[in-house]
Amino acid sequence: MPRYCRSGSECLPERIQSGPAGKLRAAAAALYESGPSAEQLAILGLTAADLSGDDVEVWPCNWSAFLLFNRMSTQWRVGTGGPIGLDYNCIRDVAGFLGIKKKKLAEIFPDLQVLESEALRVMAEEREYSP
């Protein structure tokens, strides 16, 4: 059964999870959002150095899923409209390289799908608004 954190050290099964939502989504968005272009910043008289990067905290119980998702970043299946999802054929191999056992992989797979869906949303949004 997937586990979700309610605090930095306490994890509860999914059905009784009641902590703040969106930690995994925020982590995926931070990986895939490009932010404003140099041109957009110049219009405002800013540079990239002027922006403060907001750190996104990944809770310990989500770290394995986040690490696996990050390492899977070269494994997107792409259609004519852009990425459509991760290539699950290689997920066991990548997880194995990271030392993630089969049982743990089964537990974190739903979290991986949350990360994937948010990354797809961010990438689609950026395609929609790109010139």
CSV table of N, CA and C in Angstrom, one decimal:
chain,number,residue,atom,x,y,z
A,1,MET,N,0.9,-1.2,0.0
A,1,MET,CA,0.0,0.0,0.0
A,1,MET,C,0.9,1.2,0.0
A,2,PRO,N,0.6,2.2,-0.8
A,2,PRO,CA,1.4,3.4,-0.9
A,2,PRO,C,1.4,4.2,0.5
A,3,ARG,N,2.4,4.8,0.8
A,3,ARG,CA,2.5,5.6,2.0
A,3,ARG,C,2.7,7.1,1.7
A,4,TYR,N,2.1,7.9,2.5
A,4,TYR,CA,2.3,9.3,2.3
A,4,TYR,C,2.6,10.0,3.6
A,5,CYS,N,3.4,11.0,3.6
A,5,CYS,CA,3.9,11.7,4.8
A,5,CYS,C,2.9,12.7,5.3
A,6,ARG,N,2.7,12.8,6.6
A,6,ARG,CA,1.9,13.9,7.2
A,6,ARG,C,2.9,14.9,7.8
A,7,SER,N,4.1,14.4,8.1
A,7,SER,CA,5.1,15.3,8.6
A,7,SER,C,6.4,14.8,8.0
A,8,GLY,N,7.5,15.5,8.3
A,8,GLY,CA,8.8,15.1,7.8
A,8,GLY,C,9.2,13.6,8.1
A,9,SER,N,8.8,13.1,9.2
A,9,SER,CA,9.2,11.8,9.6
A,9,SER,C,8.1,10.7,9.8
A,10,GLU,N,6.9,11.2,9.8
A,10,GLU,CA,5.8,10.2,10.0
A,10,GLU,C,5.1,9.9,8.7
A,11,CYS,N,5.0,8.6,8.4
A,11,CYS,CA,4.3,8.2,7.2
A,11,CYS,C,3.1,7.4,7.5
A,12,LEU,N,2.0,7.6,6.9
A,12,LEU,CA,0.8,6.9,7.1
A,12,LEU,C,0.3,6.2,5.8
A,13,PRO,N,-0.5,5.1,5.9
A,13,PRO,CA,-1.0,4.5,4.7
A,13,PRO,C,-1.9,5.5,4.0
A,14,GLU,N,-2.1,5.4,2.7
A,14,GLU,CA,-2.8,6.3,1.8
A,14,GLU,C,-4.2,6.6,2.3
A,15,ARG,N,-4.9,5.6,2.7
A,15,ARG,CA,-6.3,5.8,3.1
A,15,ARG,C,-6.6,6.7,4.3
A,16,ILE,N,-5.5,6.9,5.1
A,16,ILE,CA,-5.7,7.8,6.2
A,16,ILE,C,-4.8,9.0,6.1
A,17,GLN,N,-4.3,9.3,5.0
A,17,GLN,CA,-3.4,10.4,4.7
A,17,GLN,C,-4.2,11.7,4.8
A,18,SER,N,-3.8,12.7,5.6
A,18,SER,CA,-4.5,13.9,5.7
A,18,SER,C,-3.6,15.1,5.7
A,19,GLY,N,-2.4,15.0,5.3
A,19,GLY,CA,-1.5,16.1,5.3
A,19,GLY,C,-1.7,17.0,4.1
A,20,PRO,N,-0.9,18.0,4.0
A,20,PRO,CA,-1.1,18.9,2.8
A,20,PRO,C,-0.8,18.2,1.5
A,21,ALA,N,-1.7,18.5,0.6
A,21,ALA,CA,-1.6,17.9,-0.8
A,21,ALA,C,-0.6,18.7,-1.6
A,22,GLY,N,0.0,18.1,-2.6
A,22,GLY,CA,0.7,18.8,-3.6
A,22,GLY,C,2.2,18.8,-3.5
A,23,LYS,N,2.8,18.1,-2.5
A,23,LYS,CA,4.2,18.0,-2.4
A,23,LYS,C,4.9,17.4,-3.6
A,24,LEU,N,4.4,16.2,-4.1
A,24,LEU,CA,4.9,15.6,-5.2
A,24,LEU,C,4.7,16.4,-6.5
A,25,ARG,N,3.6,17.0,-6.6
A,25,ARG,CA,3.3,17.9,-7.8
A,25,ARG,C,4.2,19.1,-7.8
A,26,ALA,N,4.5,19.7,-6.7
A,26,ALA,CA,5.4,20.8,-6.6
A,26,ALA,C,6.8,20.4,-7.0
A,27,ALA,N,7.2,19.2,-6.6
A,27,ALA,CA,8.6,18.7,-7.0
A,27,ALA,C,8.7,18.5,-8.5
A,28,ALA,N,7.6,17.9,-9.1
A,28,ALA,CA,7.7,17.6,-10.5
A,28,ALA,C,7.6,19.0,-11.3
A,29,ALA,N,6.8,19.9,-10.8
A,29,ALA,CA,6.7,21.2,-11.5
A,29,ALA,C,8.1,21.9,-11.4
A,30,ALA,N,8.7,21.8,-10.3
A,30,ALA,CA,10.0,22.5,-10.2
A,30,ALA,C,11.1,21.9,-11.1
A,31,LEU,N,11.0,20.6,-11.4
A,31,LEU,CA,11.9,20.0,-12.4
A,31,LEU,C,11.6,20.5,-13.8
A,32,TYR,N,10.3,20.7,-14.2
A,32,TYR,CA,10.0,20.9,-15.6
A,32,TYR,C,9.5,22.3,-16.0
A,33,GLU,N,9.3,23.2,-15.0
A,33,GLU,CA,9.0,24.5,-15.4
A,33,GLU,C,10.2,25.3,-15.8
A,34,SER,N,10.1,26.0,-16.9
A,34,SER,CA,11.3,26.7,-17.4
A,34,SER,C,11.5,28.1,-16.8
A,35,GLY,N,10.4,28.6,-16.3
A,35,GLY,CA,10.5,30.0,-15.8
A,35,GLY,C,10.5,31.0,-16.9
A,36,PRO,N,10.6,32.3,-16.6
A,36,PRO,CA,10.5,33.3,-17.6
A,36,PRO,C,11.8,33.3,-18.4
A,37,SER,N,11.7,33.7,-19.7
A,37,SER,CA,12.9,33.8,-20.6
A,37,SER,C,13.7,35.0,-20.3
A,38,ALA,N,14.9,35.1,-20.8
A,38,ALA,CA,15.8,36.2,-20.6
A,38,ALA,C,15.1,37.5,-21.2
A,39,GLU,N,14.4,37.3,-22.3
A,39,GLU,CA,13.7,38.3,-23.0
A,39,GLU,C,12.6,38.9,-22.1
A,40,GLN,N,11.8,38.0,-21.5
A,40,GLN,CA,10.7,38.4,-20.6
A,40,GLN,C,11.2,39.2,-19.4
A,41,LEU,N,12.3,38.7,-18.9
A,41,LEU,CA,13.0,39.3,-17.7
A,41,LEU,C,13.5,40.7,-18.1
A,42,ALA,N,14.1,40.8,-19.3
A,42,ALA,CA,14.7,42.1,-19.7
A,42,ALA,C,13.6,43.2,-19.8
A,43,ILE,N,12.4,42.8,-20.3
A,43,ILE,CA,11.3,43.7,-20.4
A,43,ILE,C,11.0,44.4,-19.0
A,44,LEU,N,11.2,43.6,-18.0
A,44,LEU,CA,11.0,44.1,-16.6
A,44,LEU,C,12.3,44.7,-16.0
A,45,GLY,N,13.4,44.7,-16.8
A,45,GLY,CA,14.6,45.2,-16.2
A,45,GLY,C,15.3,44.2,-15.3
A,46,LEU,N,15.0,43.0,-15.4
A,46,LEU,CA,15.6,41.9,-14.5
A,46,LEU,C,16.5,41.0,-15.2
A,47,THR,N,17.3,40.2,-14.5
A,47,THR,CA,18.0,39.1,-15.0
A,47,THR,C,17.7,37.9,-14.2
A,48,ALA,N,18.2,36.7,-14.7
A,48,ALA,CA,17.9,35.5,-13.9
A,48,ALA,C,18.5,35.5,-12.5
A,49,ALA,N,19.6,36.2,-12.4
A,49,ALA,CA,20.2,36.3,-11.0
A,49,ALA,C,19.3,37.1,-10.1
A,50,ASP,N,18.4,38.0,-10.6
A,50,ASP,CA,17.5,38.8,-9.7
A,50,ASP,C,16.4,37.9,-9.1
A,51,LEU,N,16.1,36.8,-9.7
A,51,LEU,CA,15.1,35.9,-9.2
A,51,LEU,C,15.6,35.0,-8.1
A,52,SER,N,14.8,34.9,-7.0
A,52,SER,CA,15.2,34.0,-6.0
A,52,SER,C,14.6,32.7,-6.3
A,53,GLY,N,15.4,31.6,-6.4
A,53,GLY,CA,14.8,30.3,-6.6
A,53,GLY,C,14.2,29.8,-5.4
A,54,ASP,N,12.9,29.3,-5.5
A,54,ASP,CA,12.2,28.8,-4.4
A,54,ASP,C,12.6,27.3,-4.3
A,55,ASP,N,13.1,26.9,-3.2
A,55,ASP,CA,13.4,25.5,-3.0
A,55,ASP,C,12.1,24.7,-2.8
A,56,VAL,N,12.1,23.5,-3.2
A,56,VAL,CA,11.0,22.6,-3.0
A,56,VAL,C,11.4,21.5,-2.2
A,57,GLU,N,10.8,21.3,-1.0
A,57,GLU,CA,11.2,20.2,-0.1
A,57,GLU,C,10.5,18.9,-0.5
A,58,VAL,N,11.3,17.9,-0.6
A,58,VAL,CA,10.8,16.5,-0.9
A,58,VAL,C,10.9,15.8,0.4
A,59,TRP,N,9.8,15.3,0.9
A,59,TRP,CA,9.8,14.6,2.2
A,59,TRP,C,10.5,13.2,2.1
A,60,PRO,N,11.1,12.8,3.2
A,60,PRO,CA,11.8,11.5,3.1
A,60,PRO,C,11.1,10.3,2.5
A,61,CYS,N,9.8,10.2,2.8
A,61,CYS,CA,9.0,9.1,2.3
A,61,CYS,C,8.7,9.2,0.8
A,62,ASN,N,9.0,10.4,0.3
A,62,ASN,CA,8.8,10.6,-1.2
A,62,ASN,C,10.1,10.6,-1.9
A,63,TRP,N,11.2,10.5,-1.2
A,63,TRP,CA,12.5,10.7,-1.9
A,63,TRP,C,12.8,9.6,-2.9
A,64,SER,N,12.4,8.3,-2.6
A,64,SER,CA,12.7,7.3,-3.6
A,64,SER,C,11.9,7.5,-4.9
A,65,ALA,N,10.7,7.9,-4.8
A,65,ALA,CA,9.8,8.1,-6.0
A,65,ALA,C,10.4,9.3,-6.7
A,66,PHE,N,10.8,10.4,-6.0
A,66,PHE,CA,11.3,11.5,-6.7
A,66,PHE,C,12.6,11.2,-7.4
A,67,LEU,N,13.5,10.5,-6.7
A,67,LEU,CA,14.8,10.1,-7.3
A,67,LEU,C,14.6,9.3,-8.6
A,68,LEU,N,13.7,8.3,-8.5
A,68,LEU,CA,13.4,7.4,-9.6
A,68,LEU,C,12.8,8.3,-10.8
A,69,PHE,N,11.9,9.2,-10.5
A,69,PHE,CA,11.3,10.0,-11.5
A,69,PHE,C,12.4,10.9,-12.2
A,70,ASN,N,13.3,11.5,-11.4
A,70,ASN,CA,14.3,12.3,-11.9
A,70,ASN,C,15.2,11.5,-12.8
A,71,ARG,N,15.6,10.3,-12.4
A,71,ARG,CA,16.4,9.4,-13.3
A,71,ARG,C,15.7,8.9,-14.5
A,72,MET,N,14.4,8.9,-14.5
A,72,MET,CA,13.6,8.5,-15.7
A,72,MET,C,13.4,9.6,-16.6
A,73,SER,N,14.0,10.8,-16.4
A,73,SER,CA,13.7,11.9,-17.2
A,73,SER,C,14.2,11.8,-18.6
A,74,THR,N,15.0,10.8,-19.0
A,74,THR,CA,15.3,10.6,-20.4
A,74,THR,C,14.5,9.5,-21.0
A,75,GLN,N,13.5,9.1,-20.3
A,75,GLN,CA,12.7,7.9,-20.8
A,75,GLN,C,11.2,8.3,-21.2
A,76,TRP,N,11.0,9.5,-21.7
A,76,TRP,CA,9.7,9.9,-22.1
A,76,TRP,C,9.3,9.3,-23.4
A,77,ARG,N,8.1,8.8,-23.5
A,77,ARG,CA,7.5,8.5,-24.8
A,77,ARG,C,6.9,9.7,-25.4
A,78,VAL,N,7.2,10.0,-26.7
A,78,VAL,CA,6.8,11.2,-27.3
A,78,VAL,C,6.0,10.9,-28.6
A,79,GLY,N,4.9,11.7,-28.7
A,79,GLY,CA,4.0,11.6,-29.8
A,79,GLY,C,4.2,12.9,-30.6
A,80,THR,N,3.4,13.1,-31.6
A,80,THR,CA,3.5,14.3,-32.4
A,80,THR,C,3.3,15.6,-31.7
A,81,GLY,N,2.5,15.5,-30.6
A,81,GLY,CA,2.2,16.7,-29.8
A,81,GLY,C,3.1,16.9,-28.6
A,82,GLY,N,4.1,16.0,-28.4
A,82,GLY,CA,5.0,16.1,-27.3
A,82,GLY,C,5.0,14.9,-26.5
A,83,PRO,N,5.5,15.0,-25.3
A,83,PRO,CA,5.6,13.8,-24.4
A,83,PRO,C,4.2,13.3,-24.0
A,84,ILE,N,4.0,12.0,-24.0
A,84,ILE,CA,2.7,11.4,-23.6
A,84,ILE,C,2.8,10.5,-22.3
A,85,GLY,N,4.0,10.3,-21.9
A,85,GLY,CA,4.2,9.5,-20.7
A,85,GLY,C,5.5,8.9,-20.6
A,86,LEU,N,5.9,8.3,-19.4
A,86,LEU,CA,7.1,7.7,-19.2
A,86,LEU,C,7.1,6.3,-19.9
A,87,ASP,N,8.2,5.8,-20.3
A,87,ASP,CA,8.4,4.5,-20.8
A,87,ASP,C,8.5,3.5,-19.6
A,88,TYR,N,7.5,2.8,-19.3
A,88,TYR,CA,7.5,2.0,-18.1
A,88,TYR,C,8.3,0.7,-18.3
A,89,ASN,N,8.7,0.4,-19.6
A,89,ASN,CA,9.5,-0.8,-19.9
A,89,ASN,C,10.8,-0.8,-19.1
A,90,CYS,N,11.4,0.3,-18.9
A,90,CYS,CA,12.7,0.4,-18.3
A,90,CYS,C,12.7,0.8,-16.8
A,91,ILE,N,11.5,0.9,-16.2
A,91,ILE,CA,11.4,1.4,-14.9
A,91,ILE,C,12.0,0.4,-13.9
A,92,ARG,N,11.9,-0.9,-14.1
A,92,ARG,CA,12.5,-1.8,-13.1
A,92,ARG,C,14.1,-1.7,-13.2
A,93,ASP,N,14.6,-1.6,-14.4
A,93,ASP,CA,16.0,-1.4,-14.6
A,93,ASP,C,16.6,-0.2,-13.9
A,94,VAL,N,15.9,0.9,-14.1
A,94,VAL,CA,16.3,2.2,-13.5
A,94,VAL,C,16.2,2.1,-12.0
A,95,ALA,N,15.1,1.5,-11.5
A,95,ALA,CA,14.9,1.3,-10.0
A,95,ALA,C,16.0,0.4,-9.5
A,96,GLY,N,16.3,-0.6,-10.2
A,96,GLY,CA,17.4,-1.5,-9.8
A,96,GLY,C,18.7,-0.8,-9.6
A,97,PHE,N,19.1,0.0,-10.6
A,97,PHE,CA,20.3,0.8,-10.5
A,97,PHE,C,20.4,1.7,-9.3
A,98,LEU,N,19.2,2.1,-8.9
A,98,LEU,CA,19.1,3.0,-7.7
A,98,LEU,C,19.0,2.2,-6.4
A,99,GLY,N,19.0,0.9,-6.5
A,99,GLY,CA,18.8,0.1,-5.3
A,99,GLY,C,17.4,-0.1,-4.7
A,100,ILE,N,16.4,0.3,-5.6
A,100,ILE,CA,15.0,0.2,-5.1
A,100,ILE,C,14.5,-1.2,-5.4
A,101,LYS,N,14.1,-1.9,-4.4
A,101,LYS,CA,13.7,-3.3,-4.6
A,101,LYS,C,12.2,-3.4,-5.2
A,102,LYS,N,11.9,-4.5,-5.7
A,102,LYS,CA,10.5,-4.7,-6.3
A,102,LYS,C,9.4,-4.3,-5.4
A,103,LYS,N,9.4,-4.7,-4.1
A,103,LYS,CA,8.4,-4.4,-3.2
A,103,LYS,C,8.3,-2.9,-3.0
A,104,LYS,N,9.4,-2.2,-2.9
A,104,LYS,CA,9.4,-0.7,-2.7
A,104,LYS,C,8.9,-0.1,-4.0
A,105,LEU,N,9.3,-0.6,-5.1
A,105,LEU,CA,8.9,0.0,-6.4
A,105,LEU,C,7.3,-0.1,-6.5
A,106,ALA,N,6.7,-1.2,-6.1
A,106,ALA,CA,5.3,-1.3,-6.1
A,106,ALA,C,4.6,-0.3,-5.2
A,107,GLU,N,5.3,0.0,-4.1
A,107,GLU,CA,4.7,1.0,-3.1
A,107,GLU,C,4.8,2.4,-3.7
A,108,ILE,N,5.9,2.7,-4.4
A,108,ILE,CA,6.1,4.1,-4.8
A,108,ILE,C,5.6,4.4,-6.2
A,109,PHE,N,5.1,3.3,-6.9
A,109,PHE,CA,4.6,3.5,-8.3
A,109,PHE,C,3.5,4.6,-8.4
A,110,PRO,N,2.5,4.6,-7.5
A,110,PRO,CA,1.5,5.6,-7.6
A,110,PRO,C,2.1,7.0,-7.4
A,111,ASP,N,3.1,7.2,-6.6
A,111,ASP,CA,3.8,8.5,-6.4
A,111,ASP,C,4.5,8.9,-7.7
A,112,LEU,N,5.1,7.9,-8.4
A,112,LEU,CA,5.7,8.1,-9.7
A,112,LEU,C,4.7,8.6,-10.7
A,113,GLN,N,3.5,8.1,-10.7
A,113,GLN,CA,2.5,8.5,-11.6
A,113,GLN,C,2.0,9.9,-11.3
A,114,VAL,N,2.0,10.3,-10.0
A,114,VAL,CA,1.6,11.7,-9.7
A,114,VAL,C,2.7,12.6,-10.3
A,115,LEU,N,3.9,12.3,-10.1
A,115,LEU,CA,5.0,13.1,-10.6
A,115,LEU,C,4.9,13.2,-12.1
A,116,GLU,N,4.7,12.1,-12.8
A,116,GLU,CA,4.6,12.0,-14.2
A,116,GLU,C,3.4,12.9,-14.7
A,117,SER,N,2.3,12.8,-14.1
A,117,SER,CA,1.1,13.6,-14.6
A,117,SER,C,1.3,15.1,-14.4
A,118,GLU,N,2.0,15.5,-13.3
A,118,GLU,CA,2.3,16.9,-13.2
A,118,GLU,C,3.3,17.4,-14.2
A,119,ALA,N,4.3,16.6,-14.4
A,119,ALA,CA,5.3,17.0,-15.4
A,119,ALA,C,4.7,17.1,-16.8
A,120,LEU,N,3.8,16.2,-17.2
A,120,LEU,CA,3.1,16.2,-18.4
A,120,LEU,C,2.2,17.5,-18.5
A,121,ARG,N,1.5,17.8,-17.4
A,121,ARG,CA,0.7,19.1,-17.4
A,121,ARG,C,1.6,20.3,-17.6
A,122,VAL,N,2.7,20.4,-16.9
A,122,VAL,CA,3.6,21.5,-17.0
A,122,VAL,C,4.2,21.6,-18.4
A,123,MET,N,4.6,20.5,-19.0
A,123,MET,CA,5.2,20.5,-20.4
A,123,MET,C,4.1,20.9,-21.4
A,124,ALA,N,2.9,20.4,-21.2
A,124,ALA,CA,1.8,20.8,-22.1
A,124,ALA,C,1.5,22.3,-22.0
A,125,GLU,N,1.5,22.8,-20.8
A,125,GLU,CA,1.2,24.2,-20.6
A,125,GLU,C,2.3,25.1,-21.2
A,126,GLU,N,3.5,24.7,-21.1
A,126,GLU,CA,4.6,25.4,-21.7
A,126,GLU,C,4.6,25.4,-23.2
A,127,ARG,N,4.2,24.3,-23.8
A,127,ARG,CA,4.1,24.2,-25.2
A,127,ARG,C,3.0,25.1,-25.7
A,128,GLU,N,1.9,25.1,-24.9
A,128,GLU,CA,0.7,26.0,-25.3
A,128,GLU,C,1.1,27.5,-25.3
A,129,TYR,N,1.9,27.9,-24.4
A,129,TYR,CA,2.2,29.3,-24.3
A,129,TYR,C,3.6,29.7,-24.9
A,130,SER,N,4.2,28.7,-25.5
A,130,SER,CA,5.5,29.1,-26.2
A,130,SER,C,5.2,29.7,-27.5
A,131,PRO,N,6.1,30.7,-28.0
A,131,PRO,CA,5.9,31.3,-29.3
A,131,PRO,C,6.1,30.4,-30.4
